[in-house]
Short mmCIF file of C-alpha atoms and ligand atoms in Angstrom, two decimals:
data_model
loop_
_atom_site.label_atom_id
_atom_site.label_comp_id
_atom_site.label_asym_id
_atom_site.label_seq_id
_atom_site.Cartn_x
_atom_site.Cartn_y
_atom_site.Cartn_z
CA MET A 156 19.26 -17.18 -24.89
CA LYS A 157 20.15 -16.77 -21.18
CA LEU A 158 19.30 -13.29 -19.94
CA THR A 159 21.37 -11.43 -17.40
CA ARG A 160 19.83 -10.00 -14.29
CA ARG A 161 19.86 -6.63 -15.88
CA GLN A 162 18.21 -7.57 -18.94
CA ILE A 163 15.49 -9.41 -17.03
CA LEU A 164 15.01 -6.41 -14.95
CA TRP A 165 14.95 -3.87 -17.80
CA SER A 166 12.84 -5.96 -20.11
CA ALA A 167 9.85 -6.02 -17.82
CA GLY A 168 9.37 -2.23 -17.38
CA LEU A 169 7.42 -0.46 -14.65
CA PRO A 170 3.79 0.26 -15.59
CA TRP A 171 3.65 3.32 -13.22
CA LEU A 172 6.60 5.09 -14.95
CA SER A 173 5.00 6.69 -18.01
CA ASN A 174 8.47 7.84 -19.38
CA ALA A 175 10.35 4.59 -18.78
CA ALA A 176 10.37 2.08 -21.59
CA PRO A 177 11.71 -0.22 -20.48
CA GLY A 178 12.53 0.29 -16.80
CA PRO A 179 13.54 -1.81 -13.74
CA ILE A 180 10.99 -4.19 -12.30
CA PHE A 181 12.25 -3.46 -8.81
CA ASP A 182 13.64 0.10 -8.23
CA ILE A 183 16.55 0.22 -5.94
CA GLN A 184 16.97 4.00 -5.16
CA GLY A 185 20.04 5.30 -3.53
CA HIS A 186 18.98 7.99 -0.88
CA ARG A 187 20.77 11.23 -1.38
CA GLY A 188 23.01 8.88 -3.34
CA ALA A 189 23.98 6.62 -0.53
CA ARG A 190 23.84 8.52 2.71
CA GLY A 191 24.76 5.69 4.86
CA LEU A 192 27.97 5.20 3.00
CA ALA A 193 29.15 8.59 1.68
CA PRO A 194 28.39 12.23 2.33
CA GLU A 195 24.80 12.95 1.31
CA ASN A 196 23.92 14.51 -1.98
CA THR A 197 27.62 14.82 -3.12
CA LEU A 198 29.30 13.44 -6.26
CA ALA A 199 31.02 10.98 -3.96
CA ALA A 200 27.79 9.51 -2.71
CA PHE A 201 26.47 9.31 -6.32
CA ASP A 202 29.62 7.51 -7.41
CA THR A 203 29.33 5.12 -4.54
CA ALA A 204 25.62 4.43 -5.14
CA LEU A 205 26.55 3.77 -9.10
CA ALA A 206 29.31 1.48 -8.07
CA LEU A 207 26.78 -0.58 -6.00
CA GLY A 208 24.52 -0.95 -8.76
CA VAL A 209 21.38 1.13 -8.02
CA ASP A 210 18.53 1.68 -10.37
CA THR A 211 17.91 5.19 -9.35
CA LEU A 212 19.76 8.12 -7.58
CA GLU A 213 17.40 9.97 -5.23
CA LEU A 214 18.46 13.55 -4.78
CA ASP A 215 17.22 16.84 -3.18
CA LEU A 216 17.14 20.15 -5.17
CA GLY A 217 17.45 23.73 -4.20
CA LEU A 218 17.49 26.84 -6.41
CA THR A 219 20.18 29.47 -5.91
CA ARG A 220 19.71 33.20 -6.04
CA ASP A 221 21.30 33.24 -9.57
CA GLY A 222 19.03 30.43 -10.84
CA HIS A 223 21.16 27.17 -10.56
CA LEU A 224 19.61 23.90 -9.57
CA VAL A 225 21.98 22.51 -6.74
CA VAL A 226 21.78 19.26 -5.01
CA THR A 227 21.06 19.77 -1.35
CA HIS A 228 18.50 18.73 1.27
CA ASP A 229 18.21 21.72 3.53
CA LEU A 230 16.70 25.08 2.82
CA ARG A 231 19.65 26.66 4.72
CA LEU A 232 23.11 25.29 4.90
CA ASN A 233 23.27 22.70 7.55
CA PRO A 234 25.72 23.30 10.36
CA ASP A 235 26.11 19.42 10.84
CA ILE A 236 27.31 19.23 7.21
CA ALA A 237 28.90 22.50 5.94
CA ARG A 238 32.24 24.05 6.70
CA ASP A 239 33.09 27.40 5.37
CA ALA A 240 36.10 28.44 3.19
CA SER A 241 38.39 28.61 6.24
CA GLY A 242 37.40 25.04 7.27
CA ALA A 243 35.33 26.27 10.27
CA TRP A 244 31.97 24.48 11.08
CA LEU A 245 28.98 26.80 10.73
CA ALA A 246 27.91 27.98 14.27
CA GLY A 247 24.29 27.61 13.35
CA PRO A 248 22.05 27.20 10.35
CA GLY A 249 23.81 29.02 7.45
CA PRO A 250 22.43 31.30 4.70
CA ALA A 251 19.21 30.06 2.68
CA ILE A 252 20.12 28.43 -0.66
CA VAL A 253 17.68 30.98 -2.35
CA ASP A 254 19.70 33.89 -0.97
CA ILE A 255 23.11 32.90 -2.19
CA THR A 256 24.78 32.29 -5.49
CA LEU A 257 26.17 29.06 -6.92
CA ALA A 258 29.86 30.64 -6.37
CA GLU A 259 29.15 31.30 -2.88
CA ILE A 260 27.47 27.95 -2.26
CA GLN A 261 30.51 25.95 -3.70
CA THR A 262 32.93 27.65 -1.19
CA TYR A 263 31.59 25.29 1.43
CA ASP A 264 32.97 21.79 2.10
CA VAL A 265 30.23 19.27 2.51
CA GLY A 266 32.42 16.24 2.61
CA ARG A 267 31.93 14.97 6.32
CA LEU A 268 29.48 15.18 9.10
CA ARG A 269 30.42 17.35 12.05
CA PRO A 270 32.42 15.10 14.42
CA GLY A 271 30.62 14.43 17.63
CA SER A 272 27.03 15.41 16.32
CA ARG A 273 24.02 13.33 16.63
CA TYR A 274 23.75 13.27 12.87
CA ALA A 275 27.37 11.86 12.58
CA ALA A 276 26.38 9.21 15.29
CA SER A 277 23.40 8.14 13.05
CA TYR A 278 25.59 7.27 10.11
CA PRO A 279 28.65 5.50 11.63
CA PHE A 280 29.64 3.80 8.27
CA GLN A 281 29.73 6.86 6.26
CA VAL A 282 33.10 7.42 4.71
CA PRO A 283 34.17 11.07 4.65
CA ALA A 284 35.19 12.80 1.34
CA ASP A 285 36.78 15.99 2.36
CA GLY A 286 36.62 18.86 -0.25
CA GLU A 287 33.19 17.66 -1.72
CA ARG A 288 31.27 20.63 -2.88
CA ILE A 289 27.39 20.91 -3.18
CA PRO A 290 26.96 19.78 -6.79
CA THR A 291 24.72 21.13 -9.60
CA LEU A 292 22.01 19.02 -11.06
CA ALA A 293 24.15 19.32 -14.37
CA GLU A 294 26.99 17.51 -12.72
CA VAL A 295 24.73 14.65 -11.62
CA PHE A 296 23.32 14.40 -15.03
CA ALA A 297 26.85 14.20 -16.39
CA LEU A 298 27.57 11.27 -14.06
CA VAL A 299 24.70 9.21 -15.38
CA GLN A 300 25.41 10.03 -19.01
CA ALA A 301 28.74 8.42 -18.79
CA PRO A 302 29.27 5.00 -20.22
CA GLY A 303 28.26 2.41 -17.85
CA ALA A 304 25.61 4.49 -16.06
CA ARG A 305 23.22 5.27 -18.91
CA HIS A 306 20.54 2.97 -17.54
CA VAL A 307 20.43 4.81 -14.21
CA ARG A 308 17.39 7.07 -13.40
CA LEU A 309 17.19 10.19 -11.31
CA ASN A 310 14.35 10.83 -8.72
CA VAL A 311 14.66 14.44 -8.11
CA GLU A 312 12.90 16.19 -5.13
CA THR A 313 11.83 19.89 -5.25
CA LYS A 314 12.67 20.91 -1.72
CA LEU A 315 9.93 23.39 -0.68
CA ASN A 316 8.04 24.23 2.47
CA PRO A 317 4.85 26.19 1.97
CA LEU A 318 5.10 27.25 5.68
CA GLN A 319 8.52 28.88 5.08
CA PRO A 320 8.14 30.72 1.76
CA ASP A 321 10.90 33.26 2.49
CA LEU A 322 13.36 30.28 2.39
CA CYS A 323 12.06 28.79 -0.86
CA PRO A 324 11.90 29.32 -4.51
CA GLU A 325 8.49 30.15 -5.81
CA PRO A 326 7.04 26.71 -6.67
CA ASP A 327 5.98 27.45 -10.38
CA GLU A 328 9.26 28.95 -11.04
CA PHE A 329 11.13 26.00 -9.39
CA ALA A 330 9.17 23.56 -11.38
CA ARG A 331 9.87 25.55 -14.56
CA VAL A 332 13.66 25.47 -14.05
CA VAL A 333 13.58 21.79 -13.22
CA VAL A 334 11.57 20.91 -16.39
CA GLN A 335 13.96 23.08 -18.57
CA ALA A 336 17.02 21.60 -17.07
CA VAL A 337 15.74 18.00 -17.75
CA ARG A 338 14.82 18.72 -21.22
CA GLN A 339 18.16 20.55 -22.10
CA ALA A 340 20.06 17.62 -20.69
CA GLY A 341 18.01 15.16 -22.82
CA MET A 342 16.98 13.27 -19.64
CA SER A 343 13.14 13.35 -20.06
CA ASP A 344 12.95 9.64 -20.35
CA ARG A 345 15.17 9.03 -16.93
CA VAL A 346 13.75 11.46 -14.55
CA SER A 347 10.93 11.49 -12.07
CA VAL A 348 10.06 14.64 -9.89
CA GLN A 349 8.99 14.03 -6.30
CA SER A 350 7.93 16.45 -3.47
CA PHE A 351 6.12 16.90 -0.12
CA ASP A 352 4.83 20.08 -1.63
CA TRP A 353 2.44 18.99 -4.35
CA ARG A 354 2.24 22.47 -6.06
CA SER A 355 5.45 21.91 -7.73
CA LEU A 356 4.30 18.69 -8.97
CA ALA A 357 1.18 20.05 -10.54
CA GLU A 358 3.15 22.59 -12.31
CA VAL A 359 5.57 19.85 -13.63
CA ARG A 360 2.66 17.95 -14.99
CA ARG A 361 1.18 21.02 -16.59
CA LEU A 362 4.54 21.85 -18.24
CA ALA A 363 5.72 18.30 -19.03
CA PRO A 364 2.69 15.85 -18.78
CA ALA A 365 4.96 12.78 -19.66
CA LEU A 366 7.39 13.49 -16.87
CA PRO A 367 6.45 11.17 -13.90
CA THR A 368 5.49 12.82 -10.65
CA VAL A 369 5.79 11.17 -7.25
CA ALA A 370 3.85 12.41 -4.23
CA LEU A 371 5.81 12.21 -1.00
CA THR A 372 3.80 11.89 2.23
CA THR A 373 4.60 11.58 5.85
CA ARG A 374 2.02 11.34 8.85
CA GLN A 375 4.41 11.90 11.61
CA PRO A 376 4.47 14.27 14.59
CA TRP A 377 7.21 16.37 12.82
CA LEU A 378 4.87 16.72 9.74
CA ASP A 379 1.70 15.39 8.43
CA ASN A 380 1.63 16.89 5.00
CA VAL A 381 -1.50 15.02 3.71
CA ALA A 382 -3.56 16.68 6.51
CA ASP A 383 -2.68 20.23 5.39
CA VAL A 384 -3.99 21.56 2.10
CA ARG A 385 -0.98 23.97 1.93
CA TRP A 386 1.12 20.88 1.26
CA THR A 387 -1.30 19.15 -1.09
CA ALA A 388 -2.04 21.92 -3.66
CA GLY A 389 -5.52 22.32 -2.17
CA LEU A 390 -6.57 18.71 -2.12
CA ALA A 391 -8.43 17.77 1.10
CA LEU A 392 -8.05 14.28 2.52
CA ALA A 393 -11.66 14.50 3.64
CA ASP A 394 -12.91 14.72 0.00
CA HIS A 395 -11.16 11.41 -0.66
CA GLY A 396 -12.64 9.44 2.09
CA GLY A 397 -9.70 9.84 4.29
CA SER A 398 -7.59 7.59 1.94
CA VAL A 399 -4.05 8.59 1.14
CA PRO A 400 -3.79 6.45 -1.83
CA ARG A 401 -6.98 7.99 -3.28
CA LEU A 402 -5.69 11.55 -2.43
CA VAL A 403 -2.25 10.74 -4.27
CA LYS A 404 -4.13 9.42 -7.27
CA ALA A 405 -6.49 12.48 -7.31
CA SER A 406 -3.22 14.64 -7.41
CA GLY A 407 -2.17 13.27 -10.64
CA ALA A 408 1.08 11.62 -9.43
CA VAL A 409 1.86 8.22 -10.84
CA ALA A 410 3.67 7.00 -7.71
CA TRP A 411 3.49 7.27 -4.06
CA SER A 412 6.39 7.47 -1.79
CA PRO A 413 5.10 7.17 1.99
CA PHE A 414 7.38 7.29 5.04
CA HIS A 415 7.85 3.51 5.49
CA GLY A 416 6.54 3.63 9.05
CA ASP A 417 3.18 4.99 7.73
CA LEU A 418 2.50 2.35 5.29
CA SER A 419 0.08 -0.62 5.96
CA ARG A 420 -0.33 -3.48 3.85
CA ALA A 421 -4.02 -2.56 3.11
CA GLU A 422 -2.92 1.03 1.96
CA LEU A 423 -0.36 -0.71 -0.33
CA ALA A 424 -2.95 -2.94 -1.90
CA GLU A 425 -5.33 0.05 -2.21
CA ALA A 426 -2.54 2.10 -3.97
CA GLN A 427 -1.55 -0.79 -6.24
CA ALA A 428 -5.29 -1.17 -7.23
CA LEU A 429 -5.39 2.37 -8.18
CA GLY A 430 -2.31 1.77 -10.50
CA LEU A 431 0.22 3.74 -8.36
CA GLY A 432 3.83 2.73 -7.95
CA VAL A 433 4.64 2.45 -4.28
CA LEU A 434 8.10 3.34 -3.19
CA PRO A 435 8.49 3.79 0.65
CA TRP A 436 11.32 6.12 2.04
CA THR A 437 13.95 5.86 3.80
CA VAL A 438 14.29 2.11 4.50
CA ASN A 439 17.48 1.18 6.11
CA ASP A 440 16.65 -1.74 8.57
CA MET A 441 17.12 -5.06 7.08
CA ASP A 442 13.82 -6.49 8.65
CA ASP A 443 11.97 -3.52 7.06
CA ILE A 444 13.72 -4.02 3.74
CA GLU A 445 12.76 -7.78 3.65
CA ARG A 446 9.08 -7.18 4.85
CA LEU A 447 8.43 -4.46 2.29
CA ILE A 448 9.85 -6.57 -0.54
CA ASP A 449 7.67 -9.35 0.60
CA TRP A 450 4.70 -7.10 0.64
CA GLY A 451 5.45 -6.19 -3.09
CA VAL A 452 6.34 -2.55 -3.20
CA ALA A 453 7.65 -1.30 -6.51
CA GLY A 454 10.94 -0.22 -5.09
CA LEU A 455 12.62 1.19 -2.00
CA ILE A 456 14.61 4.34 -1.22
CA SER A 457 17.35 3.59 1.11
CA ASP A 458 20.43 5.13 2.63
CA TYR A 459 21.99 1.69 2.22
CA PRO A 460 21.24 0.60 -1.44
CA ASP A 461 23.66 -2.28 -0.88
CA ARG A 462 21.30 -3.78 1.77
CA VAL A 463 18.40 -3.71 -0.51
CA ARG A 464 20.49 -5.17 -3.32
CA SER A 465 21.62 -8.04 -1.09
CA ALA A 466 18.01 -8.82 0.06
CA LEU A 467 16.94 -9.01 -3.56
CA LYS A 468 19.99 -11.18 -4.46
CA ARG A 469 19.05 -13.85 -1.74
CA ARG A 470 15.60 -14.30 -3.33
O1 G3P B 298 12.53 10.27 -1.41
C1 G3P B 298 11.99 10.55 -0.29
C2 G3P B 298 12.80 11.04 0.78
O2 G3P B 298 13.94 11.59 0.29
C3 G3P B 298 12.17 12.11 1.49
O3 G3P B 298 12.82 12.56 2.65
O4 G3P B 298 13.77 14.28 3.95
O5 G3P B 298 15.21 12.63 2.97
O6 G3P B 298 14.25 14.28 1.50
P1 G3P B 298 14.03 13.42 2.69
CA1 CA B 299 14.68 13.62 -0.71
#
């Protein structure tokens, strides 16, 4: 019997994904849906990603004042993304997600990037979708529970910053609400939880040991979260021989998502030897995509999942 590509991909499974049986052998993750092609973290972006044939939707979560999980990257409404109910662009950072209700959040239009902004210039192929609202996680669950999308996984990020606690939910409470939402939606076998703030991941594992957690890292001037125990739930790099893969393994995460520019081939091999899945973010350049596939990463998180797909197709 001749197997289709999807059957081949899904028959092999991913050993690092404890809740996936079976799963894709190479995980194409659409970053914020498909930010390069549609407004980030909107239903339009998730629809675009599904139409392109991703394996996983990557998305960011916030928790509103009235306890709803909403899909947004920023701790405060982003003035390059959000327009108020009158259609006016925000003059500066808007209210914090934790300080407003779902009804208030959904008065904002997030369907296009502010014309003339540097952010808009970074995504010249993004097709606006005026009228798009910040969705709830429940709405995204519904998308992937529809016929034709039931094979798609979600990689949900708890957006937290331990250095700005006033703008964030309390990490344990955030984890509890996420686990509860995943269970209530019957999505326990299709979700992983990722974070730069490993406190929420530890709580997810405590509440739901079978739910895979993914440790995000960046070692860049704007943030080096592995060098600061406030981000790593108290784990110190020095106690793990200065090895990020060993630190990630010690955290209990089953996969590691490093900033792609930080990853060396030696570190990839070390992580793989420890049994970690390695999924770099956010890989948009075709040369980087080709190189990292050659290196043998488990998957790629990209604003342009179509590029990852075409690179794989050529092989
Ligand atoms: O999945 C990892 C990636 O999304 C982390 O970066 O800032 O886009 O959430 P960010
Ligand atoms: Ca993210």
